[in-house]
Amino acid sequence: MNQPNCRIIALANQKGGTGKTTTTVNLGVALARQGKRVLLVDADPQGDLTTCLGWQNQDNLPATLATLVEQTIRDEPVDIQAALLHHREGVDLLPSNIELSAMEMALVTAMSREFALKEGLCQARNQYDYILIDCMPSLGMITVNALAAADSVIIPVQAQYLPAKGMTQLLHTIGKVKRQINPNLRVDGVLLTLVDNRTNLARQTAETLRNNYGSVLRIYQSQIPLAVKAAEVSAAGKSIYAYDPSSKVAGAYESFTKEVLYGEKQRIQSKPSLAR
């Protein structure tokens, strides 16, 4: 039986360089620091999340997300434990490598192709409070699988550049998945990342976001600043909390995590009680 309190959140944006992977790492570790059981899922064949957490040689890993997808496609028993990696900061990782690209091709002709990832993660829902999926920068089959498996989506958006067309396309895809595949899918909110506070562009981007999407989307108050330290973390194999806990980036991710948890608390409180 699935753990009712487990939340699966996809971090998605088809544009690269928006801070999805960095946000996945730091949100995941921040949730773990709050006592939550957290699994991070690398759903990108480039394996950036896997690299960021310290596993540089993805091709030598005995099992990855591609292994789980293949087991699901072939209707074989799924052994997620064989693929899990345990990070010293209290989060688990389901890693990825280039083999996931082959699995994306295989999904095109597979039965129930949109649900392979959801089925692969089924047993994990009993073990975790949060599962965060770091999506690849595309709207292909693996990303559709992530949206089909997720309860909600967080959209990191780079503050220096706001492609309205791209955002519209992403929201269209999320809406289509909601209508046709996963009726319970919701957008938790939009997170501004790589914010350069020395310019007016970040403020203008935030205003544009709120003007264009604020009536239908939550725009998080927390903004992740542009900082050299944040870029260095990716090569260090650790979160910003372990690398530079007193930095503005660490503080921003702490604030963002509180917003995520508060939103989750509101969601639970607003659900109609089943008690008689």
mmCIF file of C-alpha atoms in Angstrom:
data_model
loop_
_atom_site.group_PDB
_atom_site.id
_atom_site.type_symbol
_atom_site.label_atom_id
_atom_site.label_comp_id
_atom_site.label_asym_id
_atom_site.label_seq_id
_atom_site.Cartn_x
_atom_site.Cartn_y
_atom_site.Cartn_z
ATOM 1 C CA MET A 1 0.000 0.000 0.000
ATOM 2 C CA ASN A 2 1.406 3.420 -0.906
ATOM 3 C CA GLN A 3 2.508 5.825 1.778
ATOM 4 C CA PRO A 4 -0.290 8.442 1.720
ATOM 5 C CA ASN A 5 1.957 11.222 2.981
ATOM 6 C CA CYS A 6 4.688 10.740 0.390
ATOM 7 C CA ARG A 7 4.858 13.641 -2.056
ATOM 8 C CA ILE A 8 6.477 13.318 -5.465
ATOM 9 C CA ILE A 9 7.586 16.691 -6.832
ATOM 10 C CA ALA A 10 8.997 17.150 -10.337
ATOM 11 C CA LEU A 11 11.349 20.073 -10.908
ATOM 12 C CA ALA A 12 10.823 20.910 -14.553
ATOM 13 C CA ASN A 13 11.655 23.470 -17.197
ATOM 14 C CA GLN A 14 12.463 22.574 -20.791
ATOM 15 C CA LYS A 15 15.072 25.339 -20.860
ATOM 16 C CA GLY A 16 18.496 24.367 -19.551
ATOM 17 C CA GLY A 17 20.510 26.410 -17.070
ATOM 18 C CA THR A 18 17.600 27.392 -14.840
ATOM 19 C CA GLY A 19 18.927 25.826 -11.641
ATOM 20 C CA LYS A 20 16.765 22.679 -11.598
ATOM 21 C CA THR A 21 19.554 20.399 -10.418
ATOM 22 C CA THR A 22 20.921 22.818 -7.813
ATOM 23 C CA THR A 23 17.393 23.365 -6.512
ATOM 24 C CA THR A 24 16.722 19.627 -6.359
ATOM 25 C CA VAL A 25 19.882 19.044 -4.299
ATOM 26 C CA ASN A 26 19.389 21.915 -1.876
ATOM 27 C CA LEU A 27 15.639 21.497 -1.428
ATOM 28 C CA GLY A 28 16.163 17.773 -0.853
ATOM 29 C CA VAL A 29 18.910 18.244 1.720
ATOM 30 C CA ALA A 30 16.950 21.046 3.440
ATOM 31 C CA LEU A 31 13.943 18.709 3.759
ATOM 32 C CA ALA A 32 16.233 16.000 5.168
ATOM 33 C CA ARG A 33 17.542 18.538 7.699
ATOM 34 C CA GLN A 34 13.908 18.988 8.762
ATOM 35 C CA GLY A 35 13.727 15.265 9.532
ATOM 36 C CA LYS A 36 12.060 14.226 6.278
ATOM 37 C CA ARG A 37 12.972 11.033 4.426
ATOM 38 C CA VAL A 38 14.002 12.176 0.962
ATOM 39 C CA LEU A 39 14.768 10.440 -2.342
ATOM 40 C CA LEU A 40 16.253 12.423 -5.229
ATOM 41 C CA VAL A 41 15.671 11.017 -8.718
ATOM 42 C CA ASP A 42 17.996 11.939 -11.589
ATOM 43 C CA ALA A 43 15.730 11.842 -14.656
ATOM 44 C CA ASP A 44 18.300 13.345 -17.036
ATOM 45 C CA PRO A 45 20.629 11.166 -19.168
ATOM 46 C CA GLN A 46 23.347 13.790 -18.629
ATOM 47 C CA GLY A 47 23.433 12.700 -14.986
ATOM 48 C CA ASP A 48 24.042 16.197 -13.583
ATOM 49 C CA LEU A 49 22.259 15.442 -10.304
ATOM 50 C CA THR A 50 24.305 12.270 -9.893
ATOM 51 C CA THR A 51 27.506 14.231 -10.524
ATOM 52 C CA CYS A 52 26.480 17.053 -8.174
ATOM 53 C CA LEU A 53 26.084 14.575 -5.332
ATOM 54 C CA GLY A 54 29.591 13.217 -5.852
ATOM 55 C CA TRP A 55 29.234 10.237 -8.184
ATOM 56 C CA GLN A 56 31.428 11.226 -11.127
ATOM 57 C CA ASN A 57 31.598 7.885 -12.962
ATOM 58 C CA GLN A 58 27.948 7.255 -13.712
ATOM 59 C CA ASP A 59 28.721 4.703 -16.421
ATOM 60 C CA ASN A 60 30.262 2.392 -13.793
ATOM 61 C CA LEU A 61 27.178 2.311 -11.578
ATOM 62 C CA PRO A 62 25.658 -1.199 -11.362
ATOM 63 C CA ALA A 63 22.069 0.070 -11.570
ATOM 64 C CA THR A 64 20.410 3.378 -12.427
ATOM 65 C CA LEU A 65 17.013 4.853 -13.265
ATOM 66 C CA ALA A 66 17.396 3.323 -16.734
ATOM 67 C CA THR A 67 17.581 -0.121 -15.073
ATOM 68 C CA LEU A 68 14.253 0.464 -13.320
ATOM 69 C CA VAL A 69 12.576 1.733 -16.496
ATOM 70 C CA GLU A 70 13.837 -1.282 -18.421
ATOM 71 C CA GLN A 71 12.581 -3.681 -15.740
ATOM 72 C CA THR A 72 9.180 -1.997 -15.895
ATOM 73 C CA ILE A 73 9.008 -2.108 -19.703
ATOM 74 C CA ARG A 74 9.882 -5.800 -19.675
ATOM 75 C CA ASP A 75 7.359 -6.488 -16.903
ATOM 76 C CA GLU A 76 10.129 -7.780 -14.649
ATOM 77 C CA PRO A 77 10.291 -7.374 -10.854
ATOM 78 C CA VAL A 78 11.550 -3.882 -10.032
ATOM 79 C CA ASP A 79 14.399 -3.757 -7.511
ATOM 80 C CA ILE A 80 14.838 -0.104 -6.601
ATOM 81 C CA GLN A 81 17.087 -0.931 -3.638
ATOM 82 C CA ALA A 82 19.799 -2.205 -5.989
ATOM 83 C CA ALA A 83 20.023 1.231 -7.611
ATOM 84 C CA LEU A 84 19.865 3.521 -4.567
ATOM 85 C CA LEU A 85 22.907 5.515 -3.465
ATOM 86 C CA HIS A 86 23.108 7.009 0.022
ATOM 87 C CA HIS A 87 24.520 10.515 0.412
ATOM 88 C CA ARG A 88 26.206 11.614 3.627
ATOM 89 C CA GLU A 89 23.824 14.565 4.019
ATOM 90 C CA GLY A 90 20.867 12.292 4.632
ATOM 91 C CA VAL A 91 19.270 11.961 1.193
ATOM 92 C CA ASP A 92 19.096 8.943 -1.103
ATOM 93 C CA LEU A 93 19.713 9.129 -4.845
ATOM 94 C CA LEU A 94 18.340 7.162 -7.758
ATOM 95 C CA PRO A 95 21.137 7.948 -10.239
ATOM 96 C CA SER A 96 21.167 8.305 -13.998
ATOM 97 C CA ASN A 97 23.533 8.018 -16.933
ATOM 98 C CA ILE A 98 23.442 8.070 -20.733
ATOM 99 C CA GLU A 99 21.600 4.716 -20.818
ATOM 100 C CA LEU A 100 18.442 6.659 -19.984
ATOM 101 C CA SER A 101 18.503 8.072 -23.541
ATOM 102 C CA ALA A 102 18.092 4.539 -24.914
ATOM 103 C CA MET A 103 15.229 3.948 -22.506
ATOM 104 C CA GLU A 104 13.482 7.085 -23.792
ATOM 105 C CA MET A 105 13.577 5.581 -27.269
ATOM 106 C CA ALA A 106 12.311 2.242 -25.945
ATOM 107 C CA LEU A 107 9.394 3.937 -24.182
ATOM 108 C CA VAL A 108 7.991 5.142 -27.507
ATOM 109 C CA THR A 109 6.779 1.634 -28.360
ATOM 110 C CA ALA A 110 6.156 0.352 -24.814
ATOM 111 C CA MET A 111 2.713 -0.414 -23.393
ATOM 112 C CA SER A 112 1.530 2.116 -20.797
ATOM 113 C CA ARG A 113 4.604 4.085 -21.758
ATOM 114 C CA GLU A 114 3.690 7.167 -19.721
ATOM 115 C CA PHE A 115 3.583 5.193 -16.449
ATOM 116 C CA ALA A 116 6.914 3.334 -16.472
ATOM 117 C CA LEU A 117 8.549 5.727 -13.995
ATOM 118 C CA LYS A 118 5.492 5.841 -11.756
ATOM 119 C CA GLU A 119 5.461 2.046 -11.570
ATOM 120 C CA GLY A 120 9.205 1.964 -10.966
ATOM 121 C CA LEU A 121 8.859 4.360 -8.023
ATOM 122 C CA CYS A 122 5.831 2.610 -6.546
ATOM 123 C CA GLN A 123 7.708 0.724 -3.830
ATOM 124 C CA ALA A 124 9.741 3.848 -2.969
ATOM 125 C CA ARG A 125 6.609 5.729 -1.904
ATOM 126 C CA ASN A 126 6.459 3.501 1.176
ATOM 127 C CA GLN A 127 9.947 4.554 2.258
ATOM 128 C CA TYR A 128 10.035 8.341 1.799
ATOM 129 C CA ASP A 129 8.204 11.519 2.738
ATOM 130 C CA TYR A 130 9.418 13.350 -0.393
ATOM 131 C CA ILE A 131 10.608 12.172 -3.791
ATOM 132 C CA LEU A 132 12.106 14.963 -5.917
ATOM 133 C CA ILE A 133 12.561 14.324 -9.639
ATOM 134 C CA ASP A 134 15.169 16.397 -11.479
ATOM 135 C CA CYS A 135 13.783 16.503 -15.051
ATOM 136 C CA MET A 136 15.853 16.874 -18.191
ATOM 137 C CA PRO A 137 15.573 20.169 -20.132
ATOM 138 C CA SER A 138 13.096 18.813 -22.668
ATOM 139 C CA LEU A 139 9.473 17.756 -22.858
ATOM 140 C CA GLY A 140 10.175 14.210 -24.099
ATOM 141 C CA MET A 141 8.920 10.843 -22.849
ATOM 142 C CA ILE A 142 11.068 10.760 -19.703
ATOM 143 C CA THR A 143 9.771 14.178 -18.638
ATOM 144 C CA VAL A 144 6.195 13.103 -19.412
ATOM 145 C CA ASN A 145 6.854 10.028 -17.237
ATOM 146 C CA ALA A 146 8.058 12.302 -14.436
ATOM 147 C CA LEU A 147 4.909 14.432 -14.692
ATOM 148 C CA ALA A 148 2.756 11.298 -14.753
ATOM 149 C CA ALA A 149 4.432 10.071 -11.556
ATOM 150 C CA ALA A 150 4.428 13.417 -9.749
ATOM 151 C CA ASP A 151 1.877 14.935 -7.421
ATOM 152 C CA SER A 152 3.082 18.419 -8.290
ATOM 153 C CA VAL A 153 5.621 20.500 -10.218
ATOM 154 C CA ILE A 154 8.022 23.252 -9.189
ATOM 155 C CA ILE A 155 9.300 25.405 -12.076
ATOM 156 C CA PRO A 156 12.707 27.051 -11.593
ATOM 157 C CA VAL A 157 13.041 30.073 -13.882
ATOM 158 C CA GLN A 158 16.274 31.931 -14.599
ATOM 159 C CA ALA A 159 15.849 35.570 -13.601
ATOM 160 C CA GLN A 160 18.075 36.931 -16.367
ATOM 161 C CA TYR A 161 15.923 35.617 -19.175
ATOM 162 C CA LEU A 162 12.222 34.933 -19.234
ATOM 163 C CA PRO A 163 11.066 33.256 -22.451
ATOM 164 C CA ALA A 164 7.295 33.645 -22.263
ATOM 165 C CA LYS A 165 6.843 31.222 -25.164
ATOM 166 C CA GLY A 166 8.819 28.544 -23.331
ATOM 167 C CA MET A 167 6.825 28.993 -20.145
ATOM 168 C CA THR A 168 3.584 28.797 -22.108
ATOM 169 C CA GLN A 169 4.765 25.570 -23.766
ATOM 170 C CA LEU A 170 5.704 24.019 -20.431
ATOM 171 C CA LEU A 171 2.364 24.939 -18.859
ATOM 172 C CA HIS A 172 0.595 23.548 -21.935
ATOM 173 C CA THR A 173 2.431 20.234 -21.508
ATOM 174 C CA ILE A 174 1.657 20.105 -17.786
ATOM 175 C CA GLY A 175 -1.999 20.857 -18.565
ATOM 176 C CA LYS A 176 -2.120 18.127 -21.198
ATOM 177 C CA VAL A 177 -0.612 15.574 -18.803
ATOM 178 C CA LYS A 178 -3.148 16.650 -16.164
ATOM 179 C CA ARG A 179 -6.080 16.226 -18.562
ATOM 180 C CA GLN A 180 -5.021 12.972 -20.205
ATOM 181 C CA ILE A 181 -2.718 11.106 -17.807
ATOM 182 C CA ASN A 182 -2.506 12.489 -14.257
ATOM 183 C CA PRO A 183 -5.628 14.408 -13.193
ATOM 184 C CA ASN A 184 -4.189 15.143 -9.730
ATOM 185 C CA LEU A 185 -1.086 16.945 -11.050
ATOM 186 C CA ARG A 186 -0.709 20.536 -9.886
ATOM 187 C CA VAL A 187 1.859 23.309 -10.187
ATOM 188 C CA ASP A 188 3.192 24.197 -6.739
ATOM 189 C CA GLY A 189 4.887 27.363 -7.954
ATOM 190 C CA VAL A 190 7.602 29.169 -9.874
ATOM 191 C CA LEU A 191 11.022 29.790 -8.299
ATOM 192 C CA LEU A 192 13.234 32.617 -9.549
ATOM 193 C CA THR A 193 16.871 31.480 -9.684
ATOM 194 C CA LEU A 194 20.235 33.013 -10.605
ATOM 195 C CA VAL A 195 18.971 36.410 -9.440
ATOM 196 C CA ASP A 196 21.549 39.166 -9.876
ATOM 197 C CA ASN A 197 20.568 41.754 -7.292
ATOM 198 C CA ARG A 198 22.958 44.315 -8.798
ATOM 199 C CA THR A 199 20.583 44.869 -11.717
ATOM 200 C CA ASN A 200 16.965 45.825 -12.196
ATOM 201 C CA LEU A 201 16.427 42.829 -14.457
ATOM 202 C CA ALA A 202 15.547 40.453 -11.626
ATOM 203 C CA ARG A 203 12.884 42.831 -10.318
ATOM 204 C CA GLN A 204 11.507 43.323 -13.822
ATOM 205 C CA THR A 205 11.451 39.554 -14.392
ATOM 206 C CA ALA A 206 9.585 38.992 -11.137
ATOM 207 C CA GLU A 207 7.074 41.691 -12.074
ATOM 208 C CA THR A 208 6.610 40.158 -15.529
ATOM 209 C CA LEU A 209 6.048 36.734 -14.003
ATOM 210 C CA ARG A 210 3.498 38.030 -11.535
ATOM 211 C CA ASN A 211 1.710 40.121 -14.164
ATOM 212 C CA ASN A 212 1.517 37.300 -16.702
ATOM 213 C CA TYR A 213 1.071 34.262 -14.467
ATOM 214 C CA GLY A 214 0.386 35.490 -10.943
ATOM 215 C CA SER A 215 -3.364 34.970 -11.283
ATOM 216 C CA VAL A 216 -2.929 31.281 -12.092
ATOM 217 C CA LEU A 217 0.468 30.387 -10.565
ATOM 218 C CA ARG A 218 2.141 30.860 -7.227
ATOM 219 C CA ILE A 219 5.383 32.833 -7.555
ATOM 220 C CA TYR A 220 7.567 31.993 -4.561
ATOM 221 C CA GLN A 221 8.668 34.994 -2.516
ATOM 222 C CA SER A 222 12.092 33.414 -2.038
ATOM 223 C CA GLN A 223 14.580 34.120 -4.807
ATOM 224 C CA ILE A 224 17.877 32.284 -5.295
ATOM 225 C CA PRO A 225 20.734 34.761 -5.805
ATOM 226 C CA LEU A 226 23.421 34.439 -8.435
ATOM 227 C CA ALA A 227 26.653 33.490 -6.636
ATOM 228 C CA VAL A 228 29.983 31.883 -7.407
ATOM 229 C CA LYS A 229 29.584 29.668 -4.346
ATOM 230 C CA ALA A 230 26.443 28.108 -5.821
ATOM 231 C CA ALA A 231 28.327 27.156 -8.966
ATOM 232 C CA GLU A 232 31.238 25.730 -6.955
ATOM 233 C CA VAL A 233 28.892 23.437 -5.035
ATOM 234 C CA SER A 234 28.155 21.440 -8.185
ATOM 235 C CA ALA A 235 31.759 20.246 -8.307
ATOM 236 C CA ALA A 236 32.019 19.644 -4.570
ATOM 237 C CA GLY A 237 29.561 16.742 -4.299
ATOM 238 C CA LYS A 238 27.634 18.397 -1.473
ATOM 239 C CA SER A 239 24.813 20.836 -0.790
ATOM 240 C CA ILE A 240 25.213 24.562 -0.165
ATOM 241 C CA TYR A 241 24.571 23.860 3.544
ATOM 242 C CA ALA A 242 27.684 21.701 3.804
ATOM 243 C CA TYR A 243 29.758 23.872 1.467
ATOM 244 C CA ASP A 244 28.910 27.386 2.663
ATOM 245 C CA PRO A 245 26.134 27.350 5.280
ATOM 246 C CA SER A 246 26.332 31.083 6.042
ATOM 247 C CA SER A 247 25.962 32.172 2.397
ATOM 248 C CA LYS A 248 23.016 34.080 0.977
ATOM 249 C CA VAL A 249 22.285 31.113 -1.291
ATOM 250 C CA ALA A 250 21.952 28.793 1.716
ATOM 251 C CA GLY A 251 19.631 31.290 3.385
ATOM 252 C CA ALA A 252 17.541 31.624 0.237
ATOM 253 C CA TYR A 253 17.113 27.860 -0.100
ATOM 254 C CA GLU A 254 16.189 27.621 3.601
ATOM 255 C CA SER A 255 13.463 30.235 3.026
ATOM 256 C CA PHE A 256 12.287 28.473 -0.117
ATOM 257 C CA THR A 257 12.062 25.148 1.735
ATOM 258 C CA LYS A 258 9.912 26.787 4.418
ATOM 259 C CA GLU A 259 7.577 28.034 1.660
ATOM 260 C CA VAL A 260 7.351 24.531 0.198
ATOM 261 C CA LEU A 261 6.569 23.012 3.603
ATOM 262 C CA TYR A 262 4.034 25.747 4.385
ATOM 263 C CA GLY A 263 2.319 25.156 1.044
ATOM 264 C CA GLU A 264 2.189 21.449 1.792
ATOM 265 C CA LYS A 265 0.701 22.130 5.226
ATOM 266 C CA GLN A 266 -1.980 24.348 3.664
ATOM 267 C CA ARG A 267 -2.761 21.672 1.074
ATOM 268 C CA ILE A 268 -3.249 19.025 3.760
ATOM 269 C CA GLN A 269 -5.425 21.310 5.890
ATOM 270 C CA SER A 270 -7.606 22.239 2.919
ATOM 271 C CA LYS A 271 -8.341 18.614 2.008
ATOM 272 C CA PRO A 272 -11.851 17.546 3.047
ATOM 273 C CA SER A 273 -11.785 15.213 6.006
ATOM 274 C CA LEU A 274 -12.826 11.599 5.361
ATOM 275 C CA ALA A 275 -13.680 11.092 8.996
ATOM 276 C CA ARG A 276 -17.286 10.579 9.916
#
